[in-house]
Short mmCIF file of C-alpha atoms in Angstrom, two decimals:
data_model
loop_
_atom_site.label_atom_id
_atom_site.label_comp_id
_atom_site.label_asym_id
_atom_site.label_seq_id
_atom_site.Cartn_x
_atom_site.Cartn_y
_atom_site.Cartn_z
CA MET N 70 57.20 198.51 86.86
CA THR N 71 57.68 195.97 84.06
CA LEU N 72 53.91 195.74 83.69
CA LEU N 73 52.65 199.18 84.66
CA LEU N 74 55.04 201.19 82.46
CA PRO N 75 54.19 199.56 79.10
CA VAL N 76 50.48 199.50 79.93
CA SER N 77 50.64 203.21 80.79
CA VAL N 78 52.38 204.00 77.50
CA VAL N 79 49.81 202.08 75.46
CA SER N 80 46.86 203.63 77.32
CA ALA N 81 48.38 207.11 76.83
CA LEU N 82 48.55 206.47 73.08
CA VAL N 83 44.89 205.44 73.09
CA LEU N 84 43.97 208.61 74.98
CA MET N 85 45.82 210.67 72.36
CA VAL N 86 43.83 208.99 69.59
CA ILE N 87 40.50 209.83 71.25
CA GLY N 88 41.36 213.49 71.75
CA VAL N 89 43.51 214.01 74.86
CA PRO N 90 46.46 216.34 74.07
CA GLN N 91 50.07 215.24 74.50
CA THR N 92 52.72 217.89 73.92
CA LEU N 93 55.68 219.54 75.60
CA GLN N 94 54.36 222.95 74.58
CA PRO N 95 53.22 224.69 77.79
CA SER N 96 50.49 226.83 76.26
CA LEU N 97 48.92 228.07 73.06
CA GLU N 98 47.84 231.60 72.20
CA THR N 99 44.71 231.70 70.08
CA SER N 100 42.11 234.22 69.05
CA THR N 101 38.74 234.01 70.71
CA LEU N 102 35.40 233.94 68.97
CA GLU N 103 33.94 236.51 71.32
CA GLY N 104 36.40 239.26 70.48
CA ILE N 105 37.61 241.37 73.32
CA VAL N 106 37.58 239.49 76.63
CA ASN N 107 38.03 240.60 80.22
CA ASN N 108 37.52 244.24 79.20
CA ASN N 109 41.00 244.64 77.72
CA SER N 110 42.32 245.27 74.26
CA SER N 111 43.39 241.70 73.67
CA ASN N 112 41.26 239.29 71.71
CA SER N 113 43.50 236.29 72.37
CA GLN N 114 43.25 233.51 74.91
CA THR N 115 45.96 231.40 76.55
CA ILE N 116 45.13 227.70 76.43
CA ASN N 117 47.24 225.61 78.78
CA LEU N 118 48.68 222.44 77.29
CA GLY N 119 51.21 219.79 78.24
CA PRO N 120 51.72 216.02 78.47
CA VAL N 121 48.12 215.48 79.52
CA ALA N 122 47.61 212.01 78.03
CA SER N 123 50.65 210.47 79.73
CA LEU N 124 49.73 211.91 83.13
CA GLU N 125 46.07 210.95 82.73
CA SER N 126 47.06 207.39 81.88
CA ILE N 127 49.14 206.69 84.97
CA LYS N 128 46.74 208.70 87.14
CA LEU N 129 43.87 206.36 86.34
CA LEU N 130 45.86 203.13 86.22
CA GLY N 131 47.63 203.87 89.49
CA SER N 132 44.59 205.08 91.47
CA ASN N 133 45.80 208.68 91.84
CA ILE N 134 43.60 211.76 91.88
CA GLY N 135 46.19 214.29 90.68
CA GLY N 136 44.94 215.63 87.36
CA PHE N 137 46.75 217.95 84.98
CA PHE N 138 44.05 220.61 85.27
CA GLY N 139 42.25 221.92 88.32
CA SER N 140 38.88 220.52 87.29
CA ASN N 141 40.45 217.08 86.91
CA SER N 142 38.58 214.68 84.62
CA GLY N 143 35.84 217.25 84.13
CA HIS N 144 38.22 219.32 81.96
CA PRO N 145 37.64 218.78 78.22
CA PHE N 146 41.36 218.21 77.66
CA GLU N 147 41.50 215.39 80.21
CA ASN N 148 38.17 213.84 79.27
CA PRO N 149 36.89 215.29 76.00
CA THR N 150 34.09 212.93 74.93
CA GLY N 151 31.79 210.17 76.05
CA LEU N 152 34.19 207.67 74.47
CA SER N 153 37.10 208.96 76.56
CA ASN N 154 34.83 208.87 79.61
CA MET N 155 34.16 205.15 79.05
CA TYR N 156 37.82 204.38 78.37
CA GLU N 157 38.98 206.19 81.51
CA MET N 158 36.48 204.19 83.57
CA PHE N 159 37.98 201.04 82.05
CA LEU N 160 41.49 202.17 83.05
CA MET N 161 40.40 202.66 86.66
CA LEU N 162 38.92 199.17 86.88
CA ILE N 163 41.36 197.02 84.93
CA ILE N 164 44.11 196.59 87.55
CA PRO N 165 41.96 196.27 90.72
CA LEU N 166 39.81 193.63 89.00
CA SER N 167 42.87 191.77 87.73
CA PHE N 168 43.99 190.83 91.25
CA PRO N 169 41.19 188.28 91.83
CA ILE N 170 42.06 186.76 88.44
CA ALA N 171 45.72 186.46 89.48
CA TYR N 172 44.54 185.00 92.79
CA ALA N 173 42.51 182.44 90.85
CA ARG N 174 45.59 181.31 88.95
CA LEU N 175 47.54 180.88 92.18
CA MET N 176 44.93 179.43 94.54
CA GLY N 177 42.34 177.88 92.28
CA LYS N 178 39.81 179.11 89.77
CA GLY N 179 36.83 178.79 92.09
CA ARG N 180 38.32 180.90 94.88
CA GLY N 181 39.36 183.70 92.55
CA ILE N 182 36.04 183.80 90.74
CA ALA N 183 34.22 183.96 94.09
CA ILE N 184 36.13 187.08 95.12
CA LEU N 185 35.79 188.63 91.65
CA LEU N 186 32.03 188.08 91.64
CA ALA N 187 31.74 189.45 95.17
CA MET N 188 33.53 192.61 94.05
CA LEU N 189 31.38 192.98 90.92
CA ILE N 190 28.09 192.35 92.74
CA GLY N 191 29.05 194.79 95.49
CA PHE N 192 30.06 197.37 92.90
CA GLY N 193 26.81 196.83 91.01
CA THR N 194 24.91 197.44 94.24
CA LEU N 195 26.66 200.79 94.63
CA ILE N 196 25.68 201.78 91.09
CA VAL N 197 22.04 200.85 91.75
CA ILE N 198 22.03 202.98 94.91
CA ALA N 199 23.74 205.90 93.18
CA THR N 200 21.34 205.92 90.23
CA ALA N 201 18.18 205.29 92.26
CA VAL N 202 17.34 208.99 91.93
CA GLU N 203 18.65 210.95 88.97
CA SER N 204 20.92 213.81 89.96
CA GLY N 205 19.95 217.23 88.65
CA PRO N 206 21.87 219.06 85.94
CA LEU N 207 23.48 221.44 88.46
CA LEU N 208 27.29 221.10 88.55
CA LEU N 209 27.25 218.12 86.17
CA GLU N 210 28.98 217.95 82.79
CA THR N 211 26.37 218.06 80.03
CA ARG N 212 28.58 216.11 77.61
CA PHE N 213 28.44 213.10 79.93
CA GLY N 214 24.94 213.45 81.32
CA SER N 215 23.73 212.42 84.76
CA PHE N 216 24.36 208.68 84.37
CA GLY N 217 27.81 209.14 82.81
CA SER N 218 28.84 211.46 85.63
CA ILE N 219 27.49 209.22 88.41
CA LEU N 220 29.01 206.08 86.91
CA PHE N 221 32.43 207.71 86.51
CA ASP N 222 32.46 209.05 90.06
CA THR N 223 31.20 205.76 91.51
CA ILE N 224 33.99 203.85 89.75
CA SER N 225 36.52 206.49 90.79
CA LEU N 226 35.60 206.31 94.47
CA SER N 227 35.16 202.53 94.44
CA THR N 228 38.73 202.17 93.19
CA ASN N 229 40.00 204.94 95.51
CA THR N 230 41.16 206.93 92.48
CA GLY N 231 39.36 210.11 93.48
CA ALA N 232 39.22 211.65 90.01
CA ALA N 233 35.91 213.35 89.24
CA ASN N 234 34.30 214.45 85.98
CA SER N 235 31.70 216.58 87.78
CA ALA N 236 31.21 218.38 91.07
CA LEU N 237 30.30 215.95 93.85
CA ALA N 238 28.13 218.61 95.47
CA GLY N 239 25.74 218.31 92.52
CA MET N 240 25.00 214.65 93.19
CA SER N 241 21.81 213.35 94.78
CA PRO N 242 21.84 212.15 98.42
CA GLU N 243 21.54 208.57 97.15
CA ALA N 244 24.66 208.98 95.04
CA THR N 245 26.47 210.52 98.00
CA ILE N 246 25.53 207.53 100.18
CA SER N 247 26.90 205.24 97.48
CA PHE N 248 30.17 207.19 97.44
CA PHE N 249 30.48 206.90 101.22
CA LEU N 250 29.85 203.15 101.13
CA ALA N 251 32.52 202.72 98.47
CA MET N 252 35.08 204.52 100.62
CA PHE N 253 33.99 202.76 103.81
CA VAL N 254 34.30 199.26 102.33
CA GLN N 255 37.42 199.92 100.18
CA ALA N 256 37.19 196.46 98.62
CA ILE N 257 34.61 196.61 95.82
CA PRO N 258 36.99 196.55 94.04
CA GLY N 259 39.19 198.94 96.01
CA ALA N 260 42.49 200.52 95.04
CA VAL N 261 45.38 198.88 93.22
CA GLY N 262 46.65 196.18 95.60
CA THR N 263 44.98 197.41 98.77
CA GLY N 264 41.49 196.57 97.49
CA MET N 265 42.33 192.89 97.21
CA MET N 266 44.05 192.92 100.61
CA THR N 267 41.00 194.52 102.23
CA MET N 268 38.73 191.95 100.61
CA ILE N 269 40.89 189.18 102.10
CA ILE N 270 40.24 190.74 105.53
CA PHE N 271 36.49 190.50 104.90
CA VAL N 272 36.98 186.89 103.76
CA LEU N 273 38.72 186.06 107.05
CA LEU N 274 35.97 187.74 109.08
CA THR N 275 33.34 185.89 107.05
CA LEU N 276 35.05 182.54 107.62
CA PHE N 277 35.28 183.25 111.35
CA ILE N 278 31.61 184.21 111.69
CA VAL N 279 30.43 181.27 109.57
CA GLY N 280 32.71 178.96 111.57
CA LEU N 281 31.03 180.09 114.78
CA MET N 282 27.61 179.45 113.24
CA VAL N 283 28.35 175.91 112.03
CA GLY N 284 30.79 174.88 114.76
CA LYS N 285 33.83 174.33 112.53
CA THR N 286 37.37 175.66 112.81
CA PRO N 287 37.77 178.06 109.86
CA GLU N 288 40.65 177.67 107.44
CA PHE N 289 42.01 179.95 104.74
CA MET N 290 44.13 178.50 101.94
CA SER N 291 44.31 175.21 103.89
CA MET N 292 45.74 177.01 106.95
CA LYS N 293 43.89 177.26 110.24
CA ILE N 294 42.71 180.70 111.30
CA VAL N 295 43.81 181.24 114.90
CA PRO N 296 42.60 183.90 117.39
CA LYS N 297 45.63 186.09 116.61
CA ASP N 298 44.57 186.28 112.96
CA ILE N 299 41.02 187.27 113.86
CA LYS N 300 42.23 189.92 116.30
CA LEU N 301 44.43 191.45 113.60
CA ALA N 302 41.54 191.33 111.11
CA VAL N 303 39.25 193.09 113.59
CA TYR N 304 41.90 195.71 114.33
CA ILE N 305 42.30 196.38 110.61
CA PHE N 306 38.54 196.64 110.16
CA LEU N 307 38.04 199.01 113.12
CA LEU N 308 41.06 201.14 112.28
CA HIS N 309 39.41 202.70 109.23
CA PRO N 310 36.32 204.10 111.04
CA ALA N 311 38.48 205.30 113.94
CA ILE N 312 40.78 207.21 111.58
CA ILE N 313 37.71 208.83 109.98
CA LEU N 314 35.38 209.54 112.89
CA ILE N 315 37.79 210.83 115.54
CA PRO N 316 39.09 213.73 113.37
CA THR N 317 35.52 214.47 112.28
CA VAL N 318 34.48 214.92 115.91
CA ILE N 319 37.56 217.05 116.59
CA ALA N 320 36.86 219.30 113.59
CA LEU N 321 33.26 219.83 114.66
CA GLY N 322 34.11 220.17 118.36
CA THR N 323 36.85 222.75 117.86
CA GLY N 324 34.81 224.88 115.46
CA ASN N 325 37.13 224.42 112.48
CA ALA N 326 34.33 222.80 110.48
CA GLN N 327 31.92 225.59 111.41
CA ALA N 328 34.38 228.14 110.01
CA ILE N 329 33.60 226.71 106.57
CA VAL N 330 30.06 225.31 106.77
CA GLY N 331 28.64 228.01 109.07
CA ASN N 332 27.86 228.26 112.77
CA GLU N 333 24.80 226.06 112.42
CA VAL N 334 25.95 222.63 111.27
CA THR N 335 23.35 221.40 108.80
CA PRO N 336 23.19 217.83 107.46
CA MET N 337 25.00 219.10 104.36
CA GLY N 338 27.74 220.72 106.44
CA TYR N 339 28.14 217.55 108.48
CA THR N 340 28.30 215.50 105.27
CA GLN N 341 31.03 217.77 103.90
CA THR N 342 33.10 217.39 107.07
CA LEU N 343 32.67 213.62 107.21
CA TYR N 344 33.48 213.33 103.52
CA GLU N 345 36.70 215.30 103.91
CA TYR N 346 38.17 212.79 106.35
CA THR N 347 36.61 209.75 104.67
CA SER N 348 38.28 210.57 101.36
CA SER N 349 41.56 211.30 103.16
CA ALA N 350 41.49 207.96 105.00
CA ALA N 351 40.64 206.21 101.73
CA ASN N 352 43.54 208.05 100.04
CA ASN N 353 41.56 209.32 97.07
CA GLY N 354 41.67 213.07 97.72
CA SER N 355 38.19 213.98 96.47
CA ASP N 356 36.31 216.54 98.54
CA TYR N 357 33.30 218.79 98.96
CA PHE N 358 35.03 221.80 100.49
CA GLY N 359 37.30 222.76 97.59
CA ALA N 360 39.64 225.70 98.09
CA SER N 361 37.81 226.80 101.26
CA ALA N 362 39.55 223.97 103.17
CA ASP N 363 43.01 225.30 102.27
CA THR N 364 43.82 226.25 105.87
CA PRO N 365 46.55 225.00 108.23
CA PHE N 366 44.09 222.96 110.30
CA TRP N 367 42.60 221.11 107.34
CA ASN N 368 45.93 220.64 105.58
CA TYR N 369 47.58 219.17 108.68
CA SER N 370 44.61 217.10 109.85
CA THR N 371 43.80 215.58 106.46
CA GLY N 372 47.50 214.93 105.87
CA ILE N 373 47.76 213.02 109.16
CA VAL N 374 44.59 211.07 108.36
CA MET N 375 45.92 210.27 104.90
CA PHE N 376 49.22 208.99 106.32
CA ARG N 377 47.55 206.85 108.97
CA GLY N 378 44.90 205.58 106.58
CA ARG N 379 47.61 204.38 104.22
CA TYR N 380 50.29 202.90 106.45
CA LEU N 381 48.65 201.68 109.66
CA PRO N 382 46.40 199.11 107.92
CA LEU N 383 49.36 197.98 105.79
CA ALA N 384 51.46 197.45 108.90
CA LEU N 385 48.77 195.26 110.47
CA MET N 386 48.30 193.38 107.19
CA LEU N 387 52.04 192.65 107.11
CA ALA N 388 51.77 191.33 110.67
CA MET N 389 48.96 189.04 109.55
CA ASP N 390 51.03 187.96 106.56
CA GLY N 391 53.84 187.04 108.93
CA SER N 392 51.42 184.93 110.95
CA PHE N 393 50.31 182.96 107.90
CA THR N 394 53.83 182.44 106.53
CA MET N 395 54.76 180.58 109.73
CA LYS N 396 51.92 178.07 109.33
CA ASP N 397 52.06 174.72 107.62
CA ARG N 398 49.70 174.32 104.72
CA LYS N 399 47.96 170.97 104.54
CA GLU N 400 46.24 169.53 101.52
CA ALA N 401 42.77 168.71 102.80
CA ILE N 402 39.15 169.52 102.13
CA GLU N 403 38.22 172.96 103.44
CA PRO N 404 35.82 172.84 106.41
CA ILE N 405 34.16 175.95 104.98
CA LYS N 406 34.37 176.31 101.21
CA THR N 407 35.62 179.70 99.99
CA GLN N 408 33.89 179.39 96.64
CA GLY N 409 30.44 178.89 95.24
CA PRO N 410 27.20 180.93 95.32
CA LEU N 411 26.61 180.43 99.05
CA PHE N 412 30.01 181.77 100.07
CA ILE N 413 29.70 184.71 97.66
CA THR N 414 26.29 185.62 99.09
CA VAL N 415 27.48 185.41 102.70
CA LEU N 416 30.65 187.38 101.92
CA ILE N 417 28.76 190.24 100.25
CA THR N 418 26.09 190.30 102.96
CA LEU N 419 28.56 190.40 105.84
CA THR N 420 30.75 192.98 104.10
CA PHE N 421 27.89 195.44 103.74
CA LEU N 422 26.37 194.49 107.10
CA LEU N 423 29.57 195.07 109.08
CA THR N 424 30.18 198.35 107.26
CA ALA N 425 26.59 199.53 107.75
CA LEU N 426 26.57 198.71 111.47
CA THR N 427 29.79 200.67 111.92
CA PHE N 428 28.89 203.81 109.98
CA PHE N 429 25.07 203.82 109.85
CA PRO N 430 24.50 206.39 112.65
CA PHE N 431 26.87 208.83 110.96
CA ILE N 432 25.29 208.32 107.54
CA ILE N 433 21.87 209.03 109.10
CA LEU N 434 23.12 212.39 110.41
CA GLY N 435 24.60 213.28 107.02
CA PRO N 436 23.41 212.34 103.52
CA PHE N 437 20.27 210.55 104.74
CA SER N 438 19.06 213.85 106.22
CA ILE N 439 19.87 216.10 103.26
#
């Protein structure tokens, strides 16, 4: 609170300067340029206003999707110009990327830089995938262009913010694949706090696999990694796909997905269903369905997935934290160094490889087939 509150206030002031409104006035009546509208005798228009800048600030800093307007960051009052678009992307990245820097100050510069570079390289890979094919102008904001829209949405989903400045349905299949990968990994850079924790899980799995390859007992922060730690790390890793895929199968098997996408489930319809539960498990709230998913089944099922996706991994991470707090830390040379180019390369490779092996069949059925 002592950090987030002042940063939110300052960022809200910056948003006000670059054109985002901040007022307690609920609305403004103004005359239109087109004269009579909606076939009535009135030539005025009601423009909704409010404390947009302050809400937008904490929304982006705190990895929350809830925008002031229905179209979220695509609304000109939430994101009026290209400058505001760049600044809002900065707000989404600043806190998740600050955790590796804080980790570096606590555990050593080399270790923190290794994790930071792994996050940045992984994130850069997502951008390359998303921009491999330019998305068409359909459903994209012309004031941001294709690249500005894709970059904003990639950052938003990589940080589990969920805010969008354009309709996700207008993106290319390559961009959609990039969005899925961001939500599957949840650590490049991930949400505030949880992104760093998830990356630590991948670090532990990497140390375990490398330890098996070279025949050394892996250590993390000068503490031995025991079988219990690896089991918890594997449980945490497998929990995310289970929370996503089981409800997806249930929705398709019970016909609730077909009620929205049609009786014949096309690759696009399957992608929409998979995306609904992926975004819920990642706690970012973005979707493809829109208002058509406002039914009891989807509200209850996505709510349950959201709850489990948030708290079950945290519970297992706390159990792992308890395991490490009971260990003695010894000052000795690490058997497997957690810094340097080699470790960064192996960490990134295994992170994407483990994620791809888990979700690849489902990606093939969805965005790869669109």
